[in-house]
Amino acid sequence: MIDTPVLEVVDPGLLTTIQDAGRPGLGAAGVPLAGACDPSGLAIANLLLGNRPDAPVLECTILGPELRALRDVVIAIAGADLGAAAEPAGRRLGIAASHWLAAGEHLVLAGARPGSHSGCRAYLAVPGGFAVEPVLGSASTSLVGGFGGLAGRALHAGDRLVAAGSPLDDRRLASHRWPADLALPEPGDPVAVLPGPAPAEEGGPPALAALVDTTRRRAPAAARPRPPAAQPPQPPGRPARRPRPRLAPGPLPARAPGPPPLPPR
């Protein structure tokens, strides 16, 4: 492992944090899950460089960041196509691929192109993952808890990021592409549905059939981080819902009217 910074933040973008697979299994203790919103993007960016699939990466949301290479380094980008380019040459950097950055070049993620449907979060990996001190077994940034990543916060201009791997400038790593026969999900692709633990008297097979045979639309606004689906009418005579499992202790979100904010971690 080396302790020399490889990237410097010139512009942090809208919301850029260090994330890995998060902290599953600690919700009963009030610990937020955190972790990458797109586990596939996290894994692909890491695997392109030979990292373990859950190594710490940068999660870049919608717009930004701009990073300056402090030394020659190989990077990998996966997830959403946020228009990554190496400046000043204007070299386009494709997603689901690894790339060479020369010392002094700027990596700029200018945002998704109009009409793009690839998502809103891109994942940037370096050899070995980003080197930060783990908290409760994870390097993920928890913005709600204020811990993990870089002091529990999003990136700021001037931050210097250290990679945990070596060698960082192995050009052989800069020619990897995600295999074409392992396509990522596209809009309109089917979603698998598995029966849950609810007893048969709560609907059973008819309820499952109603779920898969009914067209659903996402509600235009939502107060919770994940917008709920617009629900079809319930079948006559269906019994009341079971009580929901208890939530982990912690504050309940409250916000002013308007568009839903970015989901907390």
CSV table of C-alpha atoms in Angstrom, one decimal:
chain,number,residue,atom,x,y,z
A,1,MET,CA,0.0,0.0,0.0
A,2,ILE,CA,1.1,3.5,-0.7
A,3,ASP,CA,0.2,6.7,1.0
A,4,THR,CA,0.8,9.2,-1.8
A,5,PRO,CA,-2.3,11.1,-3.0
A,6,VAL,CA,-3.2,10.3,-6.6
A,7,LEU,CA,-6.2,12.6,-7.2
A,8,GLU,CA,-7.0,16.2,-6.0
A,9,VAL,CA,-10.5,17.6,-6.0
A,10,VAL,CA,-10.8,20.7,-8.1
A,11,ASP,CA,-14.6,20.9,-8.0
A,12,PRO,CA,-16.5,18.4,-5.9
A,13,GLY,CA,-19.6,18.4,-8.1
A,14,LEU,CA,-23.2,18.2,-6.8
A,15,LEU,CA,-22.6,15.3,-4.4
A,16,THR,CA,-19.5,13.1,-4.4
A,17,THR,CA,-18.8,10.6,-1.6
A,18,ILE,CA,-16.7,7.6,-0.9
A,19,GLN,CA,-18.8,4.4,-0.8
A,20,ASP,CA,-18.4,0.7,-0.6
A,21,ALA,CA,-21.0,-2.0,0.2
A,22,GLY,CA,-22.1,-0.2,3.3
A,23,ARG,CA,-23.0,-1.5,6.8
A,24,PRO,CA,-25.7,-4.2,6.5
A,25,GLY,CA,-27.0,-5.8,9.6
A,26,LEU,CA,-26.6,-2.9,12.0
A,27,GLY,CA,-30.0,-1.2,11.6
A,28,ALA,CA,-31.2,-2.6,14.9
A,29,ALA,CA,-28.5,-0.5,16.6
A,30,GLY,CA,-29.5,2.6,14.7
A,31,VAL,CA,-26.6,2.5,12.3
A,32,PRO,CA,-27.5,3.7,8.7
A,33,LEU,CA,-26.7,1.3,5.9
A,34,ALA,CA,-25.0,3.8,3.6
A,35,GLY,CA,-23.1,2.2,0.8
A,36,ALA,CA,-23.4,2.5,-3.0
A,37,CYS,CA,-26.8,3.2,-4.3
A,38,ASP,CA,-25.9,1.1,-7.4
A,39,PRO,CA,-24.2,-2.1,-6.3
A,40,SER,CA,-23.7,-3.2,-9.9
A,41,GLY,CA,-21.8,0.0,-10.7
A,42,LEU,CA,-19.7,-0.4,-7.6
A,43,ALA,CA,-18.7,-4.0,-8.5
A,44,ILE,CA,-18.1,-3.3,-12.1
A,45,ALA,CA,-15.8,-0.4,-11.5
A,46,ASN,CA,-13.8,-2.4,-9.1
A,47,LEU,CA,-13.6,-5.6,-11.1
A,48,LEU,CA,-12.2,-3.7,-14.1
A,49,LEU,CA,-9.1,-3.0,-12.0
A,50,GLY,CA,-8.9,-6.3,-10.3
A,51,ASN,CA,-10.1,-5.0,-7.0
A,52,ARG,CA,-12.5,-6.8,-4.7
A,53,PRO,CA,-16.1,-6.0,-5.8
A,54,ASP,CA,-16.8,-3.9,-2.6
A,55,ALA,CA,-13.6,-1.8,-2.5
A,56,PRO,CA,-14.1,1.9,-1.7
A,57,VAL,CA,-14.9,4.0,-4.8
A,58,LEU,CA,-16.2,7.5,-5.5
A,59,GLU,CA,-20.0,7.8,-6.0
A,60,CYS,CA,-20.7,10.8,-8.2
A,61,THR,CA,-24.2,12.0,-8.3
A,62,ILE,CA,-25.7,13.7,-11.4
A,63,LEU,CA,-23.0,16.4,-11.9
A,64,GLY,CA,-19.3,16.5,-11.2
A,65,PRO,CA,-16.7,16.2,-9.9
A,66,GLU,CA,-13.5,17.6,-11.5
A,67,LEU,CA,-10.4,15.8,-10.3
A,68,ARG,CA,-6.7,16.5,-11.1
A,69,ALA,CA,-4.3,13.6,-11.5
A,70,LEU,CA,-1.3,14.1,-9.2
A,71,ARG,CA,0.6,11.2,-10.8
A,72,ASP,CA,0.0,8.7,-13.6
A,73,VAL,CA,-2.8,6.5,-12.6
A,74,VAL,CA,-5.3,4.0,-14.0
A,75,ILE,CA,-9.0,4.6,-13.2
A,76,ALA,CA,-12.2,2.7,-14.0
A,77,ILE,CA,-15.7,4.3,-14.5
A,78,ALA,CA,-19.0,2.4,-14.3
A,79,GLY,CA,-22.7,3.1,-13.6
A,80,ALA,CA,-24.3,6.1,-15.2
A,81,ASP,CA,-22.8,7.9,-18.1
A,82,LEU,CA,-22.0,11.4,-16.7
A,83,GLY,CA,-20.0,12.6,-19.7
A,84,ALA,CA,-16.5,11.7,-18.3
A,85,ALA,CA,-13.6,13.3,-20.2
A,86,ALA,CA,-9.9,13.9,-19.7
A,87,GLU,CA,-9.0,17.5,-20.1
A,88,PRO,CA,-7.5,19.6,-21.6
A,89,ALA,CA,-7.3,17.2,-24.5
A,90,GLY,CA,-11.1,16.5,-24.4
A,91,ARG,CA,-10.5,12.8,-24.5
A,92,ARG,CA,-13.9,11.0,-24.0
A,93,LEU,CA,-13.9,8.3,-21.3
A,94,GLY,CA,-16.5,5.6,-21.8
A,95,ILE,CA,-18.3,3.9,-18.9
A,96,ALA,CA,-17.8,0.3,-17.9
A,97,ALA,CA,-14.2,0.7,-18.9
A,98,SER,CA,-10.8,1.5,-17.4
A,99,HIS,CA,-8.7,4.4,-18.6
A,100,TRP,CA,-5.2,5.9,-18.3
A,101,LEU,CA,-4.8,9.4,-16.7
A,102,ALA,CA,-1.5,11.1,-17.0
A,103,ALA,CA,-0.2,13.3,-14.3
A,104,GLY,CA,-1.7,16.8,-14.6
A,105,GLU,CA,-4.7,15.8,-16.6
A,106,HIS,CA,-8.1,16.7,-15.2
A,107,LEU,CA,-11.0,14.1,-15.1
A,108,VAL,CA,-14.2,16.0,-15.6
A,109,LEU,CA,-17.7,14.5,-15.2
A,110,ALA,CA,-19.8,17.2,-16.7
A,111,GLY,CA,-23.2,15.5,-16.3
A,112,ALA,CA,-25.5,13.2,-18.2
A,113,ARG,CA,-26.2,14.1,-21.8
A,114,PRO,CA,-29.8,15.1,-22.6
A,115,GLY,CA,-31.9,12.0,-23.3
A,116,SER,CA,-29.5,9.7,-21.5
A,117,HIS,CA,-31.2,6.9,-19.5
A,118,SER,CA,-28.2,5.3,-17.9
A,119,GLY,CA,-29.0,6.6,-14.4
A,120,CYS,CA,-27.7,9.5,-12.2
A,121,ARG,CA,-24.7,7.9,-10.3
A,122,ALA,CA,-21.3,7.1,-11.7
A,123,TYR,CA,-18.6,5.1,-9.8
A,124,LEU,CA,-14.9,5.9,-10.1
A,125,ALA,CA,-12.4,3.3,-8.9
A,126,VAL,CA,-8.6,3.3,-8.5
A,127,PRO,CA,-6.3,0.3,-8.0
A,128,GLY,CA,-6.9,-1.2,-4.5
A,129,GLY,CA,-9.8,1.2,-3.8
A,130,PHE,CA,-9.6,4.6,-2.0
A,131,ALA,CA,-7.6,4.4,1.3
A,132,VAL,CA,-9.7,5.7,4.2
A,133,GLU,CA,-10.1,4.5,7.7
A,134,PRO,CA,-13.0,2.1,8.0
A,135,VAL,CA,-15.8,2.8,10.6
A,136,LEU,CA,-17.9,-0.2,11.8
A,137,GLY,CA,-16.3,-2.3,9.1
A,138,SER,CA,-17.0,0.0,6.2
A,139,ALA,CA,-15.4,2.9,4.4
A,140,SER,CA,-18.8,4.2,3.3
A,141,THR,CA,-19.8,7.8,4.0
A,142,SER,CA,-22.9,8.1,6.1
A,143,LEU,CA,-24.2,11.7,5.6
A,144,VAL,CA,-26.9,11.0,8.2
A,145,GLY,CA,-24.5,9.7,10.8
A,146,GLY,CA,-21.7,12.0,10.0
A,147,PHE,CA,-19.0,9.3,9.8
A,148,GLY,CA,-17.1,7.2,7.4
A,149,GLY,CA,-15.4,8.2,4.1
A,150,LEU,CA,-13.7,11.6,4.6
A,151,ALA,CA,-14.9,12.7,8.0
A,152,GLY,CA,-18.5,11.7,7.2
A,153,ARG,CA,-19.0,14.3,4.5
A,154,ALA,CA,-19.0,14.8,0.8
A,155,LEU,CA,-15.9,15.7,-1.0
A,156,HIS,CA,-14.6,19.4,-0.8
A,157,ALA,CA,-12.4,21.3,-3.2
A,158,GLY,CA,-8.8,20.7,-2.2
A,159,ASP,CA,-9.3,17.2,-0.8
A,160,ARG,CA,-6.5,14.8,-1.8
A,161,LEU,CA,-7.4,11.1,-2.4
A,162,VAL,CA,-5.1,8.2,-1.7
A,163,ALA,CA,-5.3,4.9,-3.5
A,164,ALA,CA,-4.7,1.7,-1.6
A,165,GLY,CA,-3.2,-0.3,-4.5
A,166,SER,CA,0.1,-0.6,-6.2
A,167,PRO,CA,1.2,-0.3,-9.0
A,168,LEU,CA,-1.1,2.5,-9.9
A,169,ASP,CA,0.3,3.2,-13.4
A,170,ASP,CA,0.2,-0.3,-14.9
A,171,ARG,CA,-1.0,0.4,-18.4
A,172,ARG,CA,-2.2,-3.1,-18.8
A,173,LEU,CA,-5.1,-2.2,-16.5
A,174,ALA,CA,-6.2,0.6,-18.8
A,175,SER,CA,-7.5,-1.7,-21.6
A,176,HIS,CA,-10.3,-3.5,-19.7
A,177,ARG,CA,-13.9,-3.3,-20.9
A,178,TRP,CA,-17.1,-4.8,-19.3
A,179,PRO,CA,-17.9,-7.9,-21.4
A,180,ALA,CA,-20.5,-7.2,-24.0
A,181,ASP,CA,-22.3,-10.4,-23.2
A,182,LEU,CA,-22.9,-9.3,-19.6
A,183,ALA,CA,-25.3,-6.5,-20.3
A,184,LEU,CA,-26.5,-4.2,-17.6
A,185,PRO,CA,-30.3,-3.7,-17.1
A,186,GLU,CA,-32.0,-1.3,-19.4
A,187,PRO,CA,-35.3,0.7,-19.1
A,188,GLY,CA,-38.2,-1.7,-19.8
A,189,ASP,CA,-36.3,-4.9,-18.7
A,190,PRO,CA,-38.4,-7.3,-16.6
A,191,VAL,CA,-38.0,-7.3,-12.8
A,192,ALA,CA,-38.0,-10.6,-10.9
A,193,VAL,CA,-40.7,-10.9,-8.2
A,194,LEU,CA,-40.5,-13.4,-5.3
A,195,PRO,CA,-43.3,-14.2,-2.8
A,196,GLY,CA,-42.7,-12.6,0.6
A,197,PRO,CA,-43.3,-13.9,4.1
A,198,ALA,CA,-47.0,-12.7,4.4
A,199,PRO,CA,-49.4,-15.4,5.2
A,200,ALA,CA,-51.9,-16.7,2.6
A,201,GLU,CA,-54.9,-15.1,4.3
A,202,GLU,CA,-53.5,-11.7,3.4
A,203,GLY,CA,-54.0,-12.3,-0.3
A,204,GLY,CA,-51.7,-15.2,-1.3
A,205,PRO,CA,-51.6,-16.1,-5.0
A,206,PRO,CA,-54.3,-13.6,-6.1
A,207,ALA,CA,-52.4,-10.7,-4.6
A,208,LEU,CA,-49.2,-11.8,-6.3
A,209,ALA,CA,-51.1,-12.1,-9.6
A,210,ALA,CA,-52.5,-8.6,-9.1
A,211,LEU,CA,-49.0,-7.3,-8.5
A,212,VAL,CA,-47.5,-8.7,-11.7
A,213,ASP,CA,-50.5,-8.1,-13.9
A,214,THR,CA,-51.1,-4.4,-13.0
A,215,THR,CA,-49.3,-1.4,-14.5
A,216,ARG,CA,-48.0,0.9,-11.8
A,217,ARG,CA,-46.7,4.5,-12.0
A,218,ARG,CA,-44.4,6.2,-9.7
A,219,ALA,CA,-46.1,9.0,-7.7
A,220,PRO,CA,-45.2,12.5,-8.8
A,221,ALA,CA,-43.9,13.5,-5.4
A,222,ALA,CA,-42.8,11.7,-2.2
A,223,ALA,CA,-41.8,12.7,1.3
A,224,ARG,CA,-39.6,9.6,1.7
A,225,PRO,CA,-36.2,9.0,0.1
A,226,ARG,CA,-37.7,6.3,-2.2
A,227,PRO,CA,-40.8,7.5,-4.1
A,228,PRO,CA,-43.7,5.0,-3.6
A,229,ALA,CA,-45.6,3.4,-6.5
A,230,ALA,CA,-49.2,4.5,-7.1
A,231,GLN,CA,-51.2,1.6,-5.8
A,232,PRO,CA,-54.2,0.0,-7.6
A,233,PRO,CA,-57.5,-0.5,-5.7
A,234,GLN,CA,-57.4,-3.4,-3.1
A,235,PRO,CA,-59.6,-6.4,-3.9
A,236,PRO,CA,-63.0,-6.4,-1.9
A,237,GLY,CA,-62.9,-8.2,1.4
A,238,ARG,CA,-59.1,-8.2,1.7
A,239,PRO,CA,-58.1,-8.1,5.4
A,240,ALA,CA,-56.2,-5.2,6.8
A,241,ARG,CA,-52.5,-5.1,6.5
A,242,ARG,CA,-50.3,-6.6,9.1
A,243,PRO,CA,-48.4,-4.1,11.3
A,244,ARG,CA,-45.1,-3.2,9.8
A,245,PRO,CA,-41.9,-4.4,11.5
A,246,ARG,CA,-40.5,-1.9,14.0
A,247,LEU,CA,-38.1,0.7,12.6
A,248,ALA,CA,-34.7,1.2,14.0
A,249,PRO,CA,-34.4,4.1,16.5
A,250,GLY,CA,-33.7,7.4,15.0
A,251,PRO,CA,-35.1,10.7,13.7
A,252,LEU,CA,-38.0,10.8,11.2
A,253,PRO,CA,-37.4,12.9,8.1
A,254,ALA,CA,-39.3,16.1,7.7
A,255,ARG,CA,-39.0,18.6,4.8
A,256,ALA,CA,-40.6,21.6,3.3
A,257,PRO,CA,-43.0,21.2,0.2
A,258,GLY,CA,-41.3,20.9,-3.1
A,259,PRO,CA,-39.3,18.3,-5.1
A,260,PRO,CA,-38.0,15.4,-3.0
A,261,PRO,CA,-34.4,15.9,-1.9
A,262,LEU,CA,-31.4,13.6,-2.6
A,263,PRO,CA,-31.8,10.5,-0.5
A,264,PRO,CA,-29.9,10.6,2.8
A,265,ARG,CA,-27.5,7.8,3.6
